[in-house]
Short mmCIF file of C-alpha atoms and ligand atoms in Angstrom, two decimals:
data_model
loop_
_atom_site.label_atom_id
_atom_site.label_comp_id
_atom_site.label_asym_id
_atom_site.label_seq_id
_atom_site.Cartn_x
_atom_site.Cartn_y
_atom_site.Cartn_z
CA MET A 203 167.73 66.14 99.29
CA ARG A 204 169.08 68.65 102.00
CA GLY A 205 166.71 67.53 105.22
CA LEU A 206 166.55 63.89 104.62
CA ASN A 207 169.76 62.01 106.26
CA ASP A 208 168.78 59.86 109.64
CA ARG A 209 165.22 61.01 110.26
CA VAL A 210 162.72 57.74 110.02
CA ALA A 211 160.41 57.25 107.32
CA LEU A 212 156.99 55.18 106.95
CA VAL A 213 155.65 54.20 103.74
CA ALA A 214 152.33 52.53 103.31
CA GLY A 215 152.22 49.74 101.17
CA GLY A 216 155.67 49.83 100.85
CA ALA A 217 156.57 46.88 98.74
CA HIS A 218 155.77 46.97 95.40
CA GLY A 219 156.04 48.94 92.74
CA ILE A 220 156.05 53.39 93.20
CA GLY A 221 156.16 52.18 96.92
CA ARG A 222 159.28 50.07 97.01
CA ALA A 223 161.14 53.03 94.26
CA ILE A 224 159.61 55.87 97.36
CA CYS A 225 162.06 52.81 99.86
CA ALA A 226 164.40 53.31 97.66
CA ARG A 227 165.40 56.75 97.01
CA LEU A 228 164.31 57.99 101.15
CA ALA A 229 166.93 55.35 102.05
CA GLU A 230 169.37 56.57 99.53
CA GLU A 231 168.37 60.20 100.70
CA GLY A 232 169.30 58.27 104.54
CA CYS A 233 166.23 57.91 106.09
CA GLN A 234 165.47 55.03 107.72
CA VAL A 235 162.36 53.44 106.01
CA VAL A 236 160.18 51.10 107.26
CA VAL A 237 158.41 49.51 104.84
CA ALA A 238 154.85 48.50 105.62
CA ASP A 239 152.75 46.17 103.59
CA LEU A 240 150.22 43.19 103.42
CA GLU A 241 152.25 40.60 102.00
CA ALA A 242 155.23 39.85 104.14
CA ASP A 243 157.59 38.66 101.84
CA ALA A 244 157.70 40.81 99.32
CA ALA A 245 157.60 43.39 102.55
CA GLU A 246 160.83 41.64 103.55
CA ARG A 247 162.89 41.56 100.00
CA THR A 248 162.20 45.20 99.73
CA ALA A 249 163.32 46.14 103.22
CA THR A 250 166.64 43.91 102.23
CA GLU A 251 167.20 45.54 99.42
CA VAL A 252 166.65 49.62 101.07
CA GLY A 253 168.46 48.60 104.05
CA GLY A 254 164.96 49.33 106.60
CA VAL A 255 162.14 47.83 108.64
CA ALA A 256 159.82 45.41 107.36
CA VAL A 257 155.71 45.66 108.97
CA VAL A 258 153.32 42.99 107.98
CA CYS A 259 150.91 45.94 108.18
CA ASP A 260 146.98 45.66 106.68
CA VAL A 261 145.76 49.42 106.16
CA THR A 262 142.55 48.50 106.52
CA ASP A 263 143.20 47.28 110.18
CA GLN A 264 143.73 50.12 112.89
CA GLU A 265 145.49 48.05 114.60
CA GLN A 266 147.82 47.24 112.36
CA VAL A 267 148.41 50.90 111.44
CA ARG A 268 149.07 51.38 114.92
CA ALA A 269 151.18 48.78 114.94
CA ALA A 270 153.51 49.44 112.33
CA VAL A 271 154.24 53.11 113.85
CA GLY A 272 155.28 51.92 116.40
CA THR A 273 157.68 49.83 115.03
CA ALA A 274 159.21 53.03 113.79
CA THR A 275 158.67 54.11 116.89
CA ASP A 276 160.26 51.74 118.53
CA ARG A 277 163.19 50.84 116.60
CA PHE A 278 164.19 54.31 115.81
CA GLY A 279 162.30 56.19 119.14
CA ARG A 280 160.71 58.76 116.57
CA LEU A 281 158.26 59.13 113.19
CA ASP A 282 159.53 62.00 110.78
CA ILE A 283 158.01 61.35 107.33
CA LEU A 284 154.71 59.51 106.87
CA VAL A 285 154.02 58.14 103.09
CA PRO A 286 150.47 56.93 102.59
CA ASN A 287 151.08 54.80 99.29
CA VAL A 288 147.99 52.51 98.50
CA GLY A 289 146.18 52.71 96.24
CA VAL A 290 143.28 49.89 95.32
CA ALA A 291 141.90 50.42 92.10
CA ALA A 292 138.86 47.84 90.19
CA ALA A 293 136.98 47.65 86.88
CA ASP A 294 133.86 48.67 88.22
CA SER A 295 130.64 50.38 86.32
CA LEU A 296 128.39 52.86 88.66
CA GLU A 297 124.63 50.47 87.07
CA THR A 298 126.62 47.41 88.47
CA ILE A 299 129.34 48.41 91.70
CA ASP A 300 127.45 47.14 95.28
CA ASP A 301 128.17 49.01 98.42
CA GLU A 302 130.96 45.27 99.54
CA GLY A 303 132.49 46.64 96.08
CA TRP A 304 132.32 50.69 96.81
CA ALA A 305 134.86 50.27 99.93
CA ALA A 306 136.50 47.11 98.51
CA GLN A 307 138.47 50.70 96.80
CA VAL A 308 137.37 53.45 99.62
CA GLU A 309 138.19 51.78 102.18
CA PRO A 310 141.50 50.91 101.38
CA THR A 311 142.28 54.52 99.20
CA LEU A 312 140.69 57.23 101.32
CA HIS A 313 139.74 55.72 105.22
CA GLY A 314 143.54 53.48 105.01
CA ALA A 315 145.56 56.86 104.38
CA VAL A 316 144.12 58.40 106.59
CA ARG A 317 144.02 56.00 108.78
CA CYS A 318 147.68 56.23 108.14
CA ILE A 319 147.92 60.00 109.38
CA GLN A 320 145.64 59.64 112.55
CA GLU A 321 147.69 56.96 113.99
CA ALA A 322 151.57 58.11 113.09
CA LEU A 323 150.08 62.04 113.55
CA PRO A 324 152.19 62.17 117.33
CA ALA A 325 154.84 61.00 116.28
CA LEU A 326 155.01 63.33 113.28
CA LEU A 327 154.15 65.47 115.88
CA ALA A 328 156.23 65.70 117.99
CA ALA A 329 159.23 65.13 114.98
CA PRO A 330 162.17 68.13 115.27
CA GLY A 331 161.55 70.51 112.34
CA GLY A 332 157.82 69.05 111.46
CA GLY A 333 156.88 66.03 110.49
CA ARG A 334 156.25 65.51 106.74
CA ILE A 335 153.26 63.85 104.59
CA VAL A 336 154.13 62.76 101.16
CA ALA A 337 150.01 61.02 99.83
CA THR A 338 149.60 59.24 96.64
CA SER A 339 146.85 60.35 94.97
CA SER A 340 146.40 59.76 91.41
CA VAL A 341 145.57 62.23 88.21
CA ASN A 342 142.09 60.31 88.79
CA GLY A 343 142.54 62.49 91.98
CA MET A 344 141.66 65.42 90.09
CA ALA A 345 139.75 64.35 86.33
CA ALA A 346 137.68 62.40 86.00
CA VAL A 347 139.48 59.35 83.69
CA GLY A 348 136.71 57.09 84.89
CA ASN A 349 136.92 54.77 87.77
CA ILE A 350 134.75 56.69 89.66
CA PRO A 351 135.00 54.79 93.37
CA TYR A 352 138.81 54.80 93.96
CA SER A 353 138.48 58.17 91.84
CA ALA A 354 136.54 59.74 94.82
CA ALA A 355 138.47 58.90 96.92
CA LYS A 356 142.07 60.58 95.21
CA ALA A 357 139.83 63.45 95.51
CA GLY A 358 139.06 62.76 98.75
CA LEU A 359 142.79 62.26 100.01
CA ILE A 360 143.59 65.55 97.84
CA ASN A 361 141.58 67.00 100.54
CA ALA A 362 141.76 65.56 103.44
CA ILE A 363 145.16 66.43 102.24
CA GLY A 364 144.17 70.45 101.97
CA ASN A 365 142.56 69.88 105.60
CA ILE A 366 145.61 68.88 107.53
CA ALA A 367 148.31 70.67 106.05
CA VAL A 368 146.02 73.99 107.49
CA SER A 369 144.82 72.12 110.43
CA HIS A 370 148.21 70.98 111.54
CA GLY A 371 150.76 73.68 110.28
CA PRO A 372 152.46 75.89 112.42
CA ARG A 373 149.92 79.22 112.23
CA ALA A 374 146.95 76.84 113.51
CA ARG A 375 149.20 74.68 115.68
CA GLY A 376 150.53 78.10 117.57
CA THR A 377 152.92 80.60 117.79
CA ALA A 378 155.29 78.68 119.32
CA GLY A 379 154.53 76.39 116.62
CA ALA A 380 158.00 74.15 116.60
CA SER A 381 157.05 73.18 120.21
CA ALA A 382 153.95 72.49 120.03
CA GLY A 383 154.52 70.45 117.20
CA TRP A 384 153.68 70.73 113.47
CA VAL A 385 153.11 69.15 110.55
CA ARG A 386 153.63 69.56 106.29
CA ALA A 387 151.37 67.79 103.73
CA ASN A 388 151.69 67.54 100.71
CA VAL A 389 150.64 64.89 98.36
CA VAL A 390 152.01 63.62 94.67
CA ALA A 391 149.86 62.47 91.74
CA PRO A 392 150.63 60.81 89.31
CA GLY A 393 149.23 60.08 85.50
CA THR A 394 150.15 56.01 84.15
CA ILE A 395 153.17 54.96 85.78
CA ARG A 396 154.25 51.23 84.45
CA THR A 397 154.29 49.72 87.83
CA ARG A 398 152.51 45.32 87.83
CA ASN A 399 149.03 46.60 87.75
CA TRP A 400 149.67 47.42 83.92
CA THR A 401 151.76 44.84 82.59
CA GLU A 402 150.39 41.45 85.31
CA ASN A 403 147.22 42.64 84.99
CA GLY A 404 145.46 40.77 81.88
CA PRO A 405 146.98 41.29 77.69
CA GLU A 406 143.90 44.88 78.33
CA GLN A 407 146.48 46.65 80.54
CA ARG A 408 149.53 45.96 78.98
CA GLU A 409 148.17 46.70 75.15
CA MET A 410 146.38 49.48 77.67
CA LEU A 411 149.69 50.49 78.51
CA GLU A 412 151.10 50.60 74.80
CA ARG A 413 149.02 52.77 73.11
CA ILE A 414 148.40 55.26 76.52
CA PRO A 415 151.86 56.86 75.64
CA ALA A 416 150.03 58.51 72.65
CA VAL A 417 148.03 61.27 75.57
CA TYR A 418 150.97 62.12 77.55
CA PRO A 419 152.48 65.64 76.29
CA MET A 420 155.70 63.55 77.11
CA GLY A 421 155.02 61.02 74.72
CA ARG A 422 155.89 58.02 77.18
CA VAL A 423 154.44 56.68 80.97
CA GLY A 424 156.20 57.43 83.33
CA LEU A 425 158.47 54.91 86.43
CA PRO A 426 157.38 54.53 89.67
CA GLU A 427 160.96 56.09 90.20
CA GLU A 428 160.19 58.99 88.83
CA VAL A 429 157.05 59.02 91.06
CA ALA A 430 159.73 58.14 94.07
CA ALA A 431 161.74 61.87 93.28
CA ALA A 432 158.96 64.14 94.38
CA VAL A 433 157.42 62.33 97.24
CA ALA A 434 162.02 62.55 98.02
CA PHE A 435 161.58 66.60 97.59
CA LEU A 436 158.01 67.62 99.13
CA ALA A 437 159.22 65.12 102.54
CA SER A 438 162.64 67.20 102.14
CA ASP A 439 163.82 70.56 103.66
CA ASP A 440 163.42 71.58 99.30
CA ALA A 441 160.85 71.48 100.02
CA ALA A 442 160.18 74.08 102.99
CA TRP A 443 157.49 75.85 102.23
CA ILE A 444 155.27 73.82 100.44
CA THR A 445 152.76 72.97 101.79
CA GLY A 446 148.50 71.61 100.82
CA VAL A 447 149.81 70.32 97.08
CA THR A 448 148.80 68.16 95.41
CA LEU A 449 152.32 67.93 92.67
CA PRO A 450 150.95 66.76 88.74
CA VAL A 451 154.02 63.38 88.41
CA ASP A 452 152.44 63.28 84.81
CA GLY A 453 154.50 63.92 81.96
CA GLY A 454 151.75 66.47 81.40
CA LEU A 455 148.82 64.84 80.46
CA LEU A 456 146.98 67.40 83.23
CA THR A 457 148.18 69.68 81.12
CA GLY A 458 147.79 69.49 77.29
CA PRO A 459 144.48 67.47 76.90
CA LEU A 460 142.64 69.64 74.14
CA THR A 461 146.53 70.29 72.52
CA HIS A 462 146.23 66.64 72.29
CA MET A 463 143.19 65.63 71.90
CA MET A 464 143.93 67.62 67.90
CA GLN A 465 146.99 66.70 67.77
CA LEU A 466 145.49 63.21 67.73
CA GLY A 467 142.17 63.92 65.81
CA TRP A 468 138.88 65.48 66.16
CA PRO A 469 136.41 62.47 67.30
CA GLU A 470 134.03 62.51 65.40
CA PRO A 471 130.51 64.99 65.94
CA THR A 472 128.07 62.55 67.63
CA GLY A 473 123.86 62.94 66.91
N1 NAD B 649 150.51 52.58 88.27
C1 NAD B 649 149.97 53.79 88.68
O1 NAD B 649 149.62 53.65 86.82
C2 NAD B 649 149.04 54.86 89.22
C3 NAD B 649 149.07 55.76 88.72
C4 NAD B 649 148.60 56.60 89.57
C5 NAD B 649 148.84 56.17 91.53
N2 NAD B 649 148.42 55.16 91.57
C6 NAD B 649 148.86 55.68 92.88
O2 NAD B 649 150.37 54.77 93.77
C7 NAD B 649 149.80 54.12 94.50
C8 NAD B 649 151.18 52.30 94.05
O3 NAD B 649 150.69 52.18 92.88
P1 NAD B 649 152.02 50.67 91.87
O4 NAD B 649 150.96 51.05 91.26
O5 NAD B 649 152.57 50.51 92.61
O6 NAD B 649 150.32 49.01 92.42
P2 NAD B 649 151.30 48.30 93.64
O7 NAD B 649 150.09 47.40 92.71
O8 NAD B 649 152.08 47.67 93.01
O9 NAD B 649 151.88 48.80 94.57
C9 NAD B 649 150.39 48.92 95.86
C10 NAD B 649 150.94 48.42 97.13
O10 NAD B 649 150.02 48.16 98.44
C11 NAD B 649 149.70 47.60 99.34
N3 NAD B 649 148.83 46.86 99.44
C12 NAD B 649 147.48 47.01 98.96
N4 NAD B 649 146.26 46.83 99.57
C13 NAD B 649 146.45 46.87 100.99
C14 NAD B 649 146.81 47.65 102.55
N5 NAD B 649 144.59 47.09 102.50
N6 NAD B 649 147.08 47.35 103.23
C15 NAD B 649 148.35 47.58 103.18
N7 NAD B 649 149.42 47.51 102.08
C16 NAD B 649 148.57 46.85 100.63
C17 NAD B 649 149.74 46.10 97.54
O11 NAD B 649 150.64 44.81 98.69
C18 NAD B 649 151.10 46.96 97.20
O12 NAD B 649 152.64 46.94 97.72
C19 NAD B 649 148.71 53.98 95.29
O13 NAD B 649 148.14 54.17 95.77
C20 NAD B 649 147.71 54.24 93.49
O14 NAD B 649 147.12 53.72 93.17
C21 NAD B 649 149.21 54.89 90.81
#
């Protein structure tokens, strides 16, 4: 892909799963990668694999996020690409969830991403050719598929990124956009992706992973590498005129629900 070679990227939540695949793909495209993650050992492992730099960072802690951005700029002298990729989901019902339970999902998933953007923004605005933000949302942020706190946070992230694309794009930053500094900001919205959240989270999740391909027009779940490819594209110069969009990476899930219901058989009428 064009325009990724020699750029500096910070991936928050980069140690495992989708984030790890994003680190690997960006490194393969020639980026210097900073792997920022809560889990020190895993971050170090991924950084070693991709020839990058690891930094321990909890996105709910402003000082740690600031330090992670500082690692990128101190080490490489710049930051071009930010991927806020952390998401925390738990099975909670609206009837029983309390403030603490709500915050445990919404704080890292929405505010964590926004905090990363806030801290990275000065460096991203200074990036030659414009900074690039590609945030990981979810199909949960685009449709009512359950898990209200997580889904609401992912929907909020889509809105935040849209606003940032407008408020920090070249037009808003003045006609001398290049010198004033600007960013492109986009979102990927994955459907079910085979990561440890499905494979290592108990028998119920594993069983769901076996059954869920039936609702996907592509007939299977996705792979972390398939999300990473979309992230790399949106971060690259090949997407130079794309900003403020949310790209579903969902095997067609959001496109064909009605057709699918027909194929699977309509449910019995209730009442
Ligand atoms: N796997 C899926 O089916 C799926 C679907 C749609 C969206 N997503 C989203 O994709 C992203 C990655 O998901 P995944 O399945 O690869 O998850 P994962 O758990 O495998 O990876 C998430 C990473 O974030 C790190 N992390 C968690 N809390 C953190 C914090 N407070 N600060 C810093 N790092 C933290 C974890 O250590 C881990 O490395 C998430 O935003 C998730 O919501 C996943």
